[in-house]
PDB file of C-alpha atoms in Angstrom:
ATOM      1  CA  MET A  23      10.478 -62.604  25.589  1.00 50.00           C
ATOM      2  CA  VAL A  24      14.082 -63.556  25.271  1.00 40.00           C
ATOM      3  CA  CYS A  25      16.962 -61.296  26.248  1.00 38.00           C
ATOM      4  CA  SER A  26      20.054 -62.423  28.187  1.00 32.00           C
ATOM      5  CA  PRO A  27      21.456 -60.299  31.265  1.00 29.00           C
ATOM      6  CA  ASP A  28      25.085 -59.085  30.940  1.00 31.00           C
ATOM      7  CA  ASP A  29      27.596 -61.782  31.269  1.00 32.00           C
ATOM      8  CA  PRO A  30      29.844 -60.778  34.053  1.00 30.00           C
ATOM      9  CA  THR A  31      32.718 -62.192  32.499  1.00 31.00           C
ATOM     10  CA  ARG A  32      32.687 -59.734  29.514  1.00 33.00           C
ATOM     11  CA  SER A  33      34.695 -56.455  29.771  1.00 33.00           C
ATOM     12  CA  ALA A  34      32.714 -53.475  30.456  1.00 32.00           C
ATOM     13  CA  SER A  35      34.271 -51.717  27.112  1.00 33.00           C
ATOM     14  CA  SER A  36      32.971 -54.767  25.364  1.00 33.00           C
ATOM     15  CA  LEU A  37      29.367 -54.396  26.589  1.00 33.00           C
ATOM     16  CA  GLY A  38      29.555 -50.703  26.197  1.00 34.00           C
ATOM     17  CA  ARG A  39      30.343 -51.187  22.662  1.00 30.00           C
ATOM     18  CA  ARG A  40      27.605 -53.605  22.098  1.00 33.00           C
ATOM     19  CA  ARG A  41      25.164 -51.429  23.754  1.00 37.00           C
ATOM     20  CA  VAL A  42      26.242 -48.401  21.399  1.00 30.00           C
ATOM     21  CA  LEU A  43      26.157 -50.681  18.004  1.00 31.00           C
ATOM     22  CA  ALA A  44      22.749 -51.769  19.319  1.00 37.00           C
ATOM     23  CA  TYR A  45      21.448 -48.060  20.145  1.00 36.00           C
ATOM     24  CA  ALA A  46      22.832 -46.859  16.827  1.00 32.00           C
ATOM     25  CA  ALA A  47      21.174 -49.537  14.957  1.00 36.00           C
ATOM     26  CA  ALA A  48      18.186 -48.720  16.546  1.00 38.00           C
ATOM     27  CA  ALA A  49      18.258 -45.007  15.984  1.00 36.00           C
ATOM     28  CA  THR A  50      19.129 -45.801  12.095  1.00 33.00           C
ATOM     29  CA  THR A  51      16.107 -48.239  11.942  1.00 37.00           C
ATOM     30  CA  LEU A  52      13.331 -46.699  13.496  1.00 38.00           C
ATOM     31  CA  GLY A  53      14.475 -42.975  13.454  1.00 36.00           C
ATOM     32  CA  THR A  54      15.079 -40.499  16.429  1.00 28.00           C
ATOM     33  CA  ALA A  55      11.385 -39.931  17.051  1.00 33.00           C
ATOM     34  CA  ALA A  56      10.709 -43.506  17.601  1.00 42.00           C
ATOM     35  CA  VAL A  57       9.694 -43.926  21.301  1.00 53.00           C
ATOM     36  CA  LEU A  58      12.261 -46.600  22.457  1.00 56.00           C
ATOM     37  CA  ALA A  59      14.389 -46.676  25.792  1.00 53.00           C
ATOM     38  CA  GLY A  60      17.994 -47.228  25.241  1.00 47.00           C
ATOM     39  CA  GLU A  61      20.165 -45.070  27.643  1.00 34.00           C
ATOM     40  CA  SER A  62      20.073 -46.902  30.683  1.00 36.00           C
ATOM     41  CA  ASP A  63      23.390 -48.423  31.830  1.00 32.00           C
ATOM     42  CA  ARG A  64      21.321 -50.947  34.189  1.00 29.00           C
ATOM     43  CA  ALA A  65      23.173 -54.276  34.648  1.00 26.00           C
ATOM     44  CA  SER A  66      20.130 -55.675  33.074  1.00 29.00           C
ATOM     45  CA  ALA A  67      20.359 -54.063  30.067  1.00 31.00           C
ATOM     46  CA  ALA A  68      20.110 -56.720  27.150  1.00 35.00           C
ATOM     47  CA  VAL A  69      23.025 -58.403  25.318  1.00 36.00           C
ATOM     48  CA  SER A  70      20.656 -60.850  23.420  1.00 42.00           C
ATOM     49  CA  LEU A  71      18.442 -58.835  21.333  1.00 48.00           C
ATOM     50  CA  GLY A  72      16.592 -61.569  19.418  1.00 45.00           C
ATOM     51  CA  GLU A  73      13.951 -63.848  20.428  1.00 47.00           C
ATOM     52  CA  THR A  74      16.234 -66.707  20.915  1.00 45.00           C
ATOM     53  CA  SER A  75      18.202 -68.267  23.534  1.00 44.00           C
ATOM     54  CA  GLY A  76      21.607 -67.671  21.566  1.00 53.00           C
ATOM     55  CA  SER A  77      23.453 -64.476  21.573  1.00 57.00           C
ATOM     56  CA  VAL A  78      23.287 -61.754  18.824  1.00 62.00           C
ATOM     57  CA  GLU A  79      25.510 -58.767  18.560  1.00 67.00           C
ATOM     58  CA  THR A  80      23.543 -56.159  17.477  1.00 76.00           C
ATOM     59  CA  VAL A  81      20.132 -55.059  16.724  1.00 79.00           C
ATOM     60  CA  ALA A  82      20.838 -55.738  12.770  1.00 80.00           C
ATOM     61  CA  ASP A  83      21.613 -59.345  13.775  1.00 80.00           C
ATOM     62  CA  ALA A  84      18.417 -59.728  15.630  1.00 82.00           C
ATOM     63  CA  GLN A  85      16.661 -58.344  12.838  1.00 85.00           C
ATOM     64  CA  ALA A  86      18.105 -60.668  10.473  1.00 85.00           C
ATOM     65  CA  LEU A  87      17.449 -63.525  12.507  1.00 84.00           C
ATOM     66  CA  ALA A  88      14.052 -62.551  13.002  1.00 87.00           C
ATOM     67  CA  ALA A  89      13.560 -62.217   9.076  1.00 89.00           C
ATOM     68  CA  LEU A  90      14.000 -65.925   8.702  1.00 89.00           C
ATOM     69  CA  SER A  91      10.579 -66.153  10.175  1.00 91.00           C
ATOM     70  CA  ALA A  92       8.869 -63.777   7.939  1.00 93.00           C
ATOM     71  CA  TRP A  93       5.833 -64.865   5.978  1.00 93.00           C
ATOM     72  CA  GLY A  94       3.090 -63.550   3.662  1.00 91.00           C
ATOM     73  CA  GLY A  95       4.823 -60.455   2.916  1.00 93.00           C
ATOM     74  CA  HIS A  96       3.909 -59.059   6.163  1.00 95.00           C
ATOM     75  CA  SER A  97       5.878 -57.178   8.695  1.00 95.00           C
ATOM     76  CA  ASN A  98       6.619 -58.457  12.397  1.00 96.00           C
ATOM     77  CA  GLY A  99       3.886 -57.076  14.689  1.00 96.00           C
ATOM     78  CA  LYS A 100       1.888 -55.330  11.913  1.00 97.00           C
ATOM     79  CA  ILE A 101      -0.029 -58.107  10.478  1.00 96.00           C
ATOM     80  CA  PRO A 102      -3.422 -57.578   9.617  1.00 94.00           C
ATOM     81  CA  ALA A 103      -6.263 -59.291  11.737  1.00 89.00           C
ATOM     82  CA  GLY A 104      -7.686 -60.526   8.538  1.00 85.00           C
ATOM     83  CA  ALA A 105      -4.650 -62.509   7.607  1.00 90.00           C
ATOM     84  CA  LEU A 106      -4.630 -64.380  11.086  1.00 89.00           C
ATOM     85  CA  THR A 107      -6.688 -66.866  12.773  1.00 82.00           C
ATOM     86  CA  ARG A 108      -8.614 -66.066  15.996  1.00 79.00           C
ATOM     87  CA  VAL A 109      -7.858 -68.059  19.104  1.00 81.00           C
ATOM     88  CA  VAL A 110      -8.970 -67.032  22.764  1.00 79.00           C
ATOM     89  CA  SER A 111      -6.269 -65.329  24.722  1.00 88.00           C
ATOM     90  CA  ASP A 112      -6.342 -63.310  27.942  1.00 90.00           C
ATOM     91  CA  VAL A 113      -4.037 -60.283  27.099  1.00 93.00           C
ATOM     92  CA  ALA A 114      -6.590 -57.850  24.863  1.00 92.00           C
ATOM     93  CA  GLY A 115      -5.702 -57.841  20.870  1.00 92.00           C
ATOM     94  CA  SER A 116      -3.556 -60.849  21.360  1.00 94.00           C
ATOM     95  CA  GLY A 117      -6.007 -63.555  20.172  1.00 89.00           C
ATOM     96  CA  PHE A 118      -4.489 -64.133  16.795  1.00 91.00           C
ATOM     97  CA  LEU A 119      -2.244 -66.773  15.277  1.00 93.00           C
ATOM     98  CA  ARG A 120      -0.883 -67.873  11.876  1.00 92.00           C
ATOM     99  CA  ASP A 121      -3.257 -70.235  10.583  1.00 86.00           C
ATOM    100  CA  ASP A 122      -1.181 -73.483  10.596  1.00 88.00           C
ATOM    101  CA  ALA A 123      -0.093 -72.506  14.423  1.00 91.00           C
ATOM    102  CA  ALA A 124      -3.698 -71.883  15.460  1.00 86.00           C
ATOM    103  CA  ARG A 125      -4.954 -75.188  13.875  1.00 82.00           C
ATOM    104  CA  GLN A 126      -2.016 -77.157  15.692  1.00 88.00           C
ATOM    105  CA  TYR A 127      -2.684 -75.240  18.853  1.00 89.00           C
ATOM    106  CA  LEU A 128      -6.359 -76.429  18.833  1.00 82.00           C
ATOM    107  CA  ARG A 129      -5.505 -80.061  18.326  1.00 84.00           C
ATOM    108  CA  MET A 130      -3.018 -79.593  20.856  1.00 89.00           C
ATOM    109  CA  SER A 131      -5.350 -77.966  23.413  1.00 85.00           C
ATOM    110  CA  LEU A 132      -7.776 -80.835  22.868  1.00 80.00           C
ATOM    111  CA  ALA A 133      -5.181 -83.414  23.787  1.00 86.00           C
ATOM    112  CA  PHE A 134      -3.955 -81.509  26.473  1.00 89.00           C
ATOM    113  CA  ALA A 135      -7.582 -81.078  27.870  1.00 84.00           C
ATOM    114  CA  GLN A 136      -8.284 -84.932  27.630  1.00 83.00           C
ATOM    115  CA  ALA A 137      -5.020 -85.499  29.480  1.00 90.00           C
ATOM    116  CA  ILE A 138      -4.832 -82.787  32.037  1.00 91.00           C
ATOM    117  CA  GLY A 139      -8.657 -82.206  32.554  1.00 85.00           C
ATOM    118  CA  THR A 140      -8.716 -78.305  31.765  1.00 83.00           C
ATOM    119  CA  SER A 141      -8.362 -76.129  28.520  1.00 81.00           C
ATOM    120  CA  LEU A 142      -4.983 -75.106  27.475  1.00 89.00           C
ATOM    121  CA  LEU A 143      -5.276 -71.215  27.914  1.00 88.00           C
ATOM    122  CA  ILE A 144      -3.165 -68.621  25.992  1.00 93.00           C
ATOM    123  CA  THR A 145      -2.141 -65.914  28.184  1.00 95.00           C
ATOM    124  CA  GLU A 146      -0.848 -64.017  25.160  1.00 97.00           C
ATOM    125  CA  GLY A 147      -0.396 -64.909  21.340  1.00 96.00           C
ATOM    126  CA  TYR A 148       0.108 -62.292  18.554  1.00 97.00           C
ATOM    127  CA  ARG A 149       1.852 -59.245  19.653  1.00 97.00           C
ATOM    128  CA  SER A 150       1.613 -55.911  17.970  1.00 97.00           C
ATOM    129  CA  PHE A 151       4.674 -53.754  17.108  1.00 97.00           C
ATOM    130  CA  ALA A 152       3.401 -50.884  19.469  1.00 97.00           C
ATOM    131  CA  ARG A 153       2.896 -53.573  22.280  1.00 96.00           C
ATOM    132  CA  GLN A 154       6.320 -55.000  21.888  1.00 95.00           C
ATOM    133  CA  THR A 155       8.008 -51.858  22.138  1.00 95.00           C
ATOM    134  CA  ASP A 156       6.027 -50.676  25.280  1.00 95.00           C
ATOM    135  CA  TYR A 157       7.437 -54.257  26.730  1.00 93.00           C
ATOM    136  CA  TRP A 158      10.792 -53.499  25.314  1.00 91.00           C
ATOM    137  CA  ASN A 159      10.826 -49.842  27.091  1.00 92.00           C
ATOM    138  CA  LYS A 160       9.550 -51.289  30.388  1.00 91.00           C
ATOM    139  CA  TYR A 161      12.417 -54.278  30.315  1.00 88.00           C
ATOM    140  CA  GLN A 162      14.931 -51.312  29.622  1.00 87.00           C
ATOM    141  CA  ASN A 163      13.913 -49.254  32.134  1.00 89.00           C
ATOM    142  CA  GLY A 164      14.018 -52.122  34.757  1.00 87.00           C
ATOM    143  CA  THR A 165      10.194 -52.240  35.194  1.00 90.00           C
ATOM    144  CA  GLY A 166       9.396 -55.197  32.981  1.00 86.00           C
ATOM    145  CA  ASN A 167      10.112 -58.711  32.250  1.00 84.00           C
ATOM    146  CA  LEU A 168      12.300 -60.037  29.582  1.00 84.00           C
ATOM    147  CA  ALA A 169      11.441 -58.461  26.180  1.00 88.00           C
ATOM    148  CA  ALA A 170      12.742 -58.754  22.645  1.00 88.00           C
ATOM    149  CA  TYR A 171      13.812 -55.889  20.608  1.00 90.00           C
ATOM    150  CA  PRO A 172      10.706 -54.592  18.698  1.00 93.00           C
ATOM    151  CA  GLY A 173      10.425 -56.193  15.492  1.00 93.00           C
ATOM    152  CA  THR A 174      12.032 -59.203  16.216  1.00 91.00           C
ATOM    153  CA  SER A 175       9.901 -61.156  18.502  1.00 93.00           C
ATOM    154  CA  ASN A 176       7.852 -64.420  17.207  1.00 94.00           C
ATOM    155  CA  HIS A 177       4.876 -63.050  18.719  1.00 96.00           C
ATOM    156  CA  GLY A 178       4.869 -60.587  16.062  1.00 96.00           C
ATOM    157  CA  TRP A 179       4.675 -63.121  13.533  1.00 96.00           C
ATOM    158  CA  GLY A 180       1.696 -64.769  14.995  1.00 96.00           C
ATOM    159  CA  ILE A 181       3.945 -68.182  16.109  1.00 96.00           C
ATOM    160  CA  ALA A 182       4.657 -67.873  19.751  1.00 96.00           C
ATOM    161  CA  CYS A 183       2.167 -68.332  22.786  1.00 97.00           C
ATOM    162  CA  ASP A 184       2.534 -67.702  26.350  1.00 97.00           C
ATOM    163  CA  PHE A 185       0.368 -70.133  27.954  1.00 97.00           C
ATOM    164  CA  GLY A 186      -1.326 -70.666  31.225  1.00 96.00           C
ATOM    165  CA  ALA A 187      -3.382 -73.511  32.657  1.00 93.00           C
ATOM    166  CA  GLY A 188      -0.456 -74.405  34.820  1.00 96.00           C
ATOM    167  CA  VAL A 189       2.069 -74.677  31.978  1.00 97.00           C
ATOM    168  CA  GLN A 190       3.568 -71.620  33.270  1.00 97.00           C
ATOM    169  CA  THR A 191       4.648 -73.354  36.549  1.00 97.00           C
ATOM    170  CA  ALA A 192       7.854 -75.373  36.067  1.00 96.00           C
ATOM    171  CA  GLY A 193       7.474 -79.011  37.133  1.00 96.00           C
ATOM    172  CA  SER A 194       3.598 -78.917  37.280  1.00 97.00           C
ATOM    173  CA  ALA A 195       1.862 -81.691  35.575  1.00 97.00           C
ATOM    174  CA  ALA A 196       0.414 -79.308  32.588  1.00 97.00           C
ATOM    175  CA  LYS A 197       4.052 -78.185  32.097  1.00 98.00           C
ATOM    176  CA  ARG A 198       5.858 -81.912  32.178  1.00 98.00           C
ATOM    177  CA  TRP A 199       2.741 -82.850  29.628  1.00 98.00           C
ATOM    178  CA  MET A 200       3.514 -79.663  27.191  1.00 98.00           C
ATOM    179  CA  ASP A 201       7.265 -80.565  27.167  1.00 98.00           C
ATOM    180  CA  ALA A 202       6.809 -84.147  26.462  1.00 98.00           C
ATOM    181  CA  ASN A 203       3.970 -83.740  23.636  1.00 97.00           C
ATOM    182  CA  SER A 204       4.065 -80.018  22.323  1.00 97.00           C
ATOM    183  CA  MET A 205       6.392 -80.962  19.584  1.00 97.00           C
ATOM    184  CA  SER A 206       4.528 -83.717  18.080  1.00 94.00           C
ATOM    185  CA  TYR A 207       2.198 -80.407  17.132  1.00 93.00           C
ATOM    186  CA  GLY A 208       4.807 -78.420  15.730  1.00 95.00           C
ATOM    187  CA  TRP A 209       5.132 -76.139  19.188  1.00 97.00           C
ATOM    188  CA  LYS A 210       8.601 -76.040  20.942  1.00 96.00           C
ATOM    189  CA  PRO A 211       9.159 -75.113  24.648  1.00 96.00           C
ATOM    190  CA  THR A 212      11.687 -72.624  23.456  1.00 93.00           C
ATOM    191  CA  GLY A 213      11.427 -70.860  26.926  1.00 92.00           C
ATOM    192  CA  ASN A 214      13.229 -73.367  28.645  1.00 93.00           C
ATOM    193  CA  ALA A 215      16.249 -72.448  27.176  1.00 88.00           C
ATOM    194  CA  PHE A 216      15.878 -68.591  27.597  1.00 83.00           C
ATOM    195  CA  SER A 217      18.607 -67.038  29.851  1.00 75.00           C
ATOM    196  CA  GLN A 218      16.065 -66.408  32.292  1.00 81.00           C
ATOM    197  CA  PRO A 219      13.741 -69.528  31.683  1.00 89.00           C
ATOM    198  CA  GLU A 220      10.083 -68.859  31.047  1.00 92.00           C
ATOM    199  CA  PRO A 221       8.218 -72.075  31.170  1.00 96.00           C
ATOM    200  CA  TRP A 222       5.163 -70.605  29.553  1.00 96.00           C
ATOM    201  CA  HIS A 223       6.870 -69.601  26.268  1.00 96.00           C
ATOM    202  CA  PHE A 224       6.230 -71.766  23.244  1.00 97.00           C
ATOM    203  CA  ASP A 225       7.388 -71.427  19.448  1.00 96.00           C
ATOM    204  CA  TYR A 226       5.502 -72.913  16.609  1.00 96.00           C
ATOM    205  CA  VAL A 227       8.447 -74.281  14.584  1.00 94.00           C
ATOM    206  CA  ALA A 228       6.792 -76.250  11.979  1.00 91.00           C
ATOM    207  CA  THR A 229       7.680 -75.092   8.263  1.00 87.00           C
ATOM    208  CA  TYR A 230       5.083 -73.022   7.120  1.00 85.00           C
ATOM    209  CA  ALA A 231       3.176 -73.983   4.017  1.00 73.00           C
ATOM    210  CA  ALA A 232       0.693 -71.489   2.797  1.00 67.00           C
ATOM    211  CA  THR A 233      -2.660 -72.869   1.640  1.00 50.00           C
ATOM    212  CA  THR A 234      -2.741 -71.297  -1.682  1.00 41.00           C
ATOM    213  CA  GLY A 235       0.008 -73.404  -2.934  1.00 39.00           C
ATOM    214  CA  GLY A 236      -0.365 -76.460  -5.124  1.00 35.00           C
ATOM    215  CA  GLY A 237      -0.943 -79.953  -4.188  1.00 37.00           C
ATOM    216  CA  ALA A 238      -4.343 -81.175  -2.687  1.00 40.00           C
ATOM    217  CA  MET A 239      -5.459 -80.178   0.688  1.00 38.00           C
ATOM    218  CA  THR A 240      -6.589 -82.689   3.373  1.00 46.00           C
ATOM    219  CA  PRO A 241      -9.538 -81.729   5.639  1.00 46.00           C
ATOM    220  CA  ALA A 242      -6.957 -81.556   8.508  1.00 47.00           C
ATOM    221  CA  ASP A 243      -5.143 -78.791   6.186  1.00 46.00           C
ATOM    222  CA  ALA A 244      -8.085 -77.117   5.763  1.00 49.00           C
ATOM    223  CA  GLY A 245      -8.760 -76.763   9.620  1.00 65.00           C
ATOM    224  CA  MET A 246     -11.545 -79.092   9.875  1.00 80.00           C
ATOM    225  CA  MET A 247     -12.368 -81.091  12.747  1.00 86.00           C
ATOM    226  CA  ILE A 248     -15.208 -82.975  14.427  1.00 89.00           C
ATOM    227  CA  LEU A 249     -16.186 -81.859  17.790  1.00 90.00           C
ATOM    228  CA  ARG A 250     -18.385 -83.784  20.116  1.00 89.00           C
ATOM    229  CA  ALA A 251     -19.485 -82.023  23.340  1.00 91.00           C
ATOM    230  CA  VAL A 252     -20.033 -84.940  25.634  1.00 87.00           C
ATOM    231  CA  GLU A 253     -22.109 -82.568  28.038  1.00 91.00           C
ATOM    232  CA  PRO A 254     -25.544 -80.993  26.953  1.00 93.00           C
ATOM    233  CA  LEU A 255     -24.992 -77.523  25.407  1.00 94.00           C
ATOM    234  CA  THR A 256     -27.306 -74.895  26.631  1.00 93.00           C
ATOM    235  CA  GLU A 257     -28.452 -74.025  23.002  1.00 94.00           C
ATOM    236  CA  VAL A 258     -29.659 -77.551  22.236  1.00 93.00           C
ATOM    237  CA  ALA A 259     -30.133 -79.038  25.514  1.00 86.00           C
ATOM    238  CA  SER A 260     -28.476 -82.259  24.443  1.00 88.00           C
ATOM    239  CA  ILE A 261     -24.944 -83.836  23.588  1.00 90.00           C
ATOM    240  CA  TYR A 262     -23.804 -82.184  20.135  1.00 95.00           C
ATOM    241  CA  THR A 263     -21.560 -83.262  17.490  1.00 94.00           C
ATOM    242  CA  ALA A 264     -20.449 -80.784  14.393  1.00 94.00           C
ATOM    243  CA  VAL A 265     -17.716 -80.306  12.037  1.00 92.00           C
ATOM    244  CA  VAL A 266     -16.085 -76.999  12.557  1.00 91.00           C
ATOM    245  CA  GLY A 267     -13.520 -74.776  11.036  1.00 85.00           C
ATOM    246  CA  VAL A 268     -12.867 -71.095  10.867  1.00 80.00           C
ATOM    247  CA  ARG A 269     -15.980 -69.501  10.877  1.00 84.00           C
ATOM    248  CA  SER A 270     -17.926 -72.370  10.085  1.00 89.00           C
ATOM    249  CA  LEU A 271     -19.932 -75.116  11.676  1.00 92.00           C
ATOM    250  CA  ARG A 272     -22.450 -77.878  10.305  1.00 92.00           C
ATOM    251  CA  HIS A 273     -24.271 -80.213  12.778  1.00 94.00           C
ATOM    252  CA  VAL A 274     -23.615 -83.873  12.153  1.00 92.00           C
ATOM    253  CA  PRO A 275     -26.082 -85.863  14.164  1.00 89.00           C
ATOM    254  CA  VAL A 276     -25.897 -89.165  12.221  1.00 88.00           C
ATOM    255  CA  ILE A 277     -23.215 -91.645  13.610  1.00 84.00           C
ATOM    256  CA  THR A 278     -22.674 -93.275   9.900  1.00 82.00           C
ATOM    257  CA  ARG A 279     -21.753 -89.777   8.532  1.00 82.00           C
ATOM    258  CA  ILE A 280     -19.545 -89.166  11.632  1.00 85.00           C
ATOM    259  CA  ASN A 281     -17.662 -92.240  10.734  1.00 79.00           C
ATOM    260  CA  ALA A 282     -17.422 -91.635   7.262  1.00 79.00           C
ATOM    261  CA  LEU A 283     -15.712 -88.076   8.039  1.00 80.00           C
ATOM    262  CA  ARG A 284     -13.350 -89.902  10.461  1.00 78.00           C
ATOM    263  CA  VAL A 285     -12.218 -92.343   7.667  1.00 70.00           C
ATOM    264  CA  ALA A 286     -12.007 -89.295   5.147  1.00 72.00           C
ATOM    265  CA  GLY A 287      -9.379 -87.953   7.698  1.00 73.00           C
ATOM    266  CA  VAL A 288     -11.277 -85.444   9.637  1.00 81.00           C
ATOM    267  CA  PRO A 289      -9.638 -85.233  13.114  1.00 82.00           C
ATOM    268  CA  TYR A 290     -12.243 -86.193  15.967  1.00 83.00           C
ATOM    269  CA  PHE A 291     -12.343 -85.071  19.412  1.00 83.00           C
ATOM    270  CA  GLU A 292     -14.784 -85.522  22.318  1.00 81.00           C
ATOM    271  CA  VAL A 293     -14.698 -82.407  24.593  1.00 82.00           C
ATOM    272  CA  THR A 294     -16.409 -80.849  27.563  1.00 86.00           C
ATOM    273  CA  ARG A 295     -19.134 -78.378  27.055  1.00 89.00           C
ATOM    274  CA  LYS A 296     -16.591 -75.522  28.209  1.00 90.00           C
ATOM    275  CA  ALA A 297     -13.956 -76.632  25.851  1.00 87.00           C
ATOM    276  CA  PHE A 298     -16.548 -76.685  23.100  1.00 91.00           C
ATOM    277  CA  TYR A 299     -17.549 -72.959  23.662  1.00 91.00           C
ATOM    278  CA  GLU A 300     -14.054 -71.929  23.964  1.00 87.00           C
ATOM    279  CA  ILE A 301     -12.810 -73.567  20.714  1.00 87.00           C
ATOM    280  CA  THR A 302     -15.722 -72.416  18.572  1.00 88.00           C
ATOM    281  CA  ASN A 303     -15.500 -68.862  20.131  1.00 84.00           C
ATOM    282  CA  GLY A 304     -11.688 -68.882  19.048  1.00 79.00           C
ATOM    283  CA  LEU A 305     -12.769 -69.964  15.544  1.00 81.00           C
ATOM    284  CA  SER A 306     -15.151 -67.030  15.296  1.00 83.00           C
ATOM    285  CA  ILE A 307     -18.356 -69.071  15.341  1.00 90.00           C
ATOM    286  CA  PRO A 308     -21.194 -67.428  17.338  1.00 93.00           C
ATOM    287  CA  ARG A 309     -23.207 -69.070  19.780  1.00 94.00           C
ATOM    288  CA  LYS A 310     -26.213 -68.635  18.024  1.00 94.00           C
ATOM    289  CA  ALA A 311     -25.032 -70.789  15.270  1.00 95.00           C
ATOM    290  CA  ILE A 312     -25.110 -73.836  17.411  1.00 96.00           C
ATOM    291  CA  ARG A 313     -28.244 -75.358  16.732  1.00 94.00           C
ATOM    292  CA  VAL A 314     -30.056 -78.537  15.592  1.00 94.00           C
ATOM    293  CA  ASP A 315     -29.320 -79.016  11.647  1.00 92.00           C
ATOM    294  CA  ALA A 316     -26.953 -75.777  11.772  1.00 93.00           C
ATOM    295  CA  ASP A 317     -25.104 -75.398   8.521  1.00 91.00           C
ATOM    296  CA  TYR A 318     -23.216 -71.936   9.349  1.00 91.00           C
ATOM    297  CA  TRP A 319     -20.659 -70.625   7.374  1.00 86.00           C
ATOM    298  CA  ARG A 320     -19.283 -66.767   6.933  1.00 81.00           C
ATOM    299  CA  PRO A 321     -16.540 -65.747   4.712  1.00 68.00           C
TER     300      PRO A 321
END
């Protein structure tokens, strides 16, 4: 969520022209039947329309900027669930991210949990076009927070997250850790530079590479990781180690096999019972799959 408030140093005529351009572009792009607020003359009306800390002049500019993040032939906010990877989030319907962003979020979450002592929770991930339109209307009507113009939010590409777990509070230990470490996982604290800072907002900025391209895929590329629950799980009443991926789990009880997988490059993480369940839930692995000698996979 991203829009800048009016700059008081700009002339009223300049701002009026910019609004006219924006709303004219909106009518052209979405049609007069679209449910978009835009007639407000409130001082909080948007000048920066893209999900960026920089200013854009028109809706067309914001759309052109957003198009640079397009992937997979999809439209912003209209990506089918099957093209995204499930994660755990608070806002209903937002628990999805692009596959590479989800994998790196999971790795970052594990490191965060080890450093901070709690799981890195997503407040909101993927955002549908309809939800973005609702947020935009509320922002324009003065009843909501900053919001990008519909179709221009990185949430709509599945590459933005609003995080909780203390990250939403500037100066907290959680926020300091994220600012210092998130870029190691491809996640950038872009909300820090918004006109009204949003410490909770991060964008996944690593270069997108579809997994169907050429070249050998490593275990990490495939989203595989070794999870070792260091607290007994309810289903097996013991400490439990498994190789997990999206909709897949295989129990690995033998230390020599675990070490062989680590040598092969499979990431290894020791997590709490709570984190184990959150991660497997985010990977669409049912609790019934967690058992001794489990070899679960679902397409």
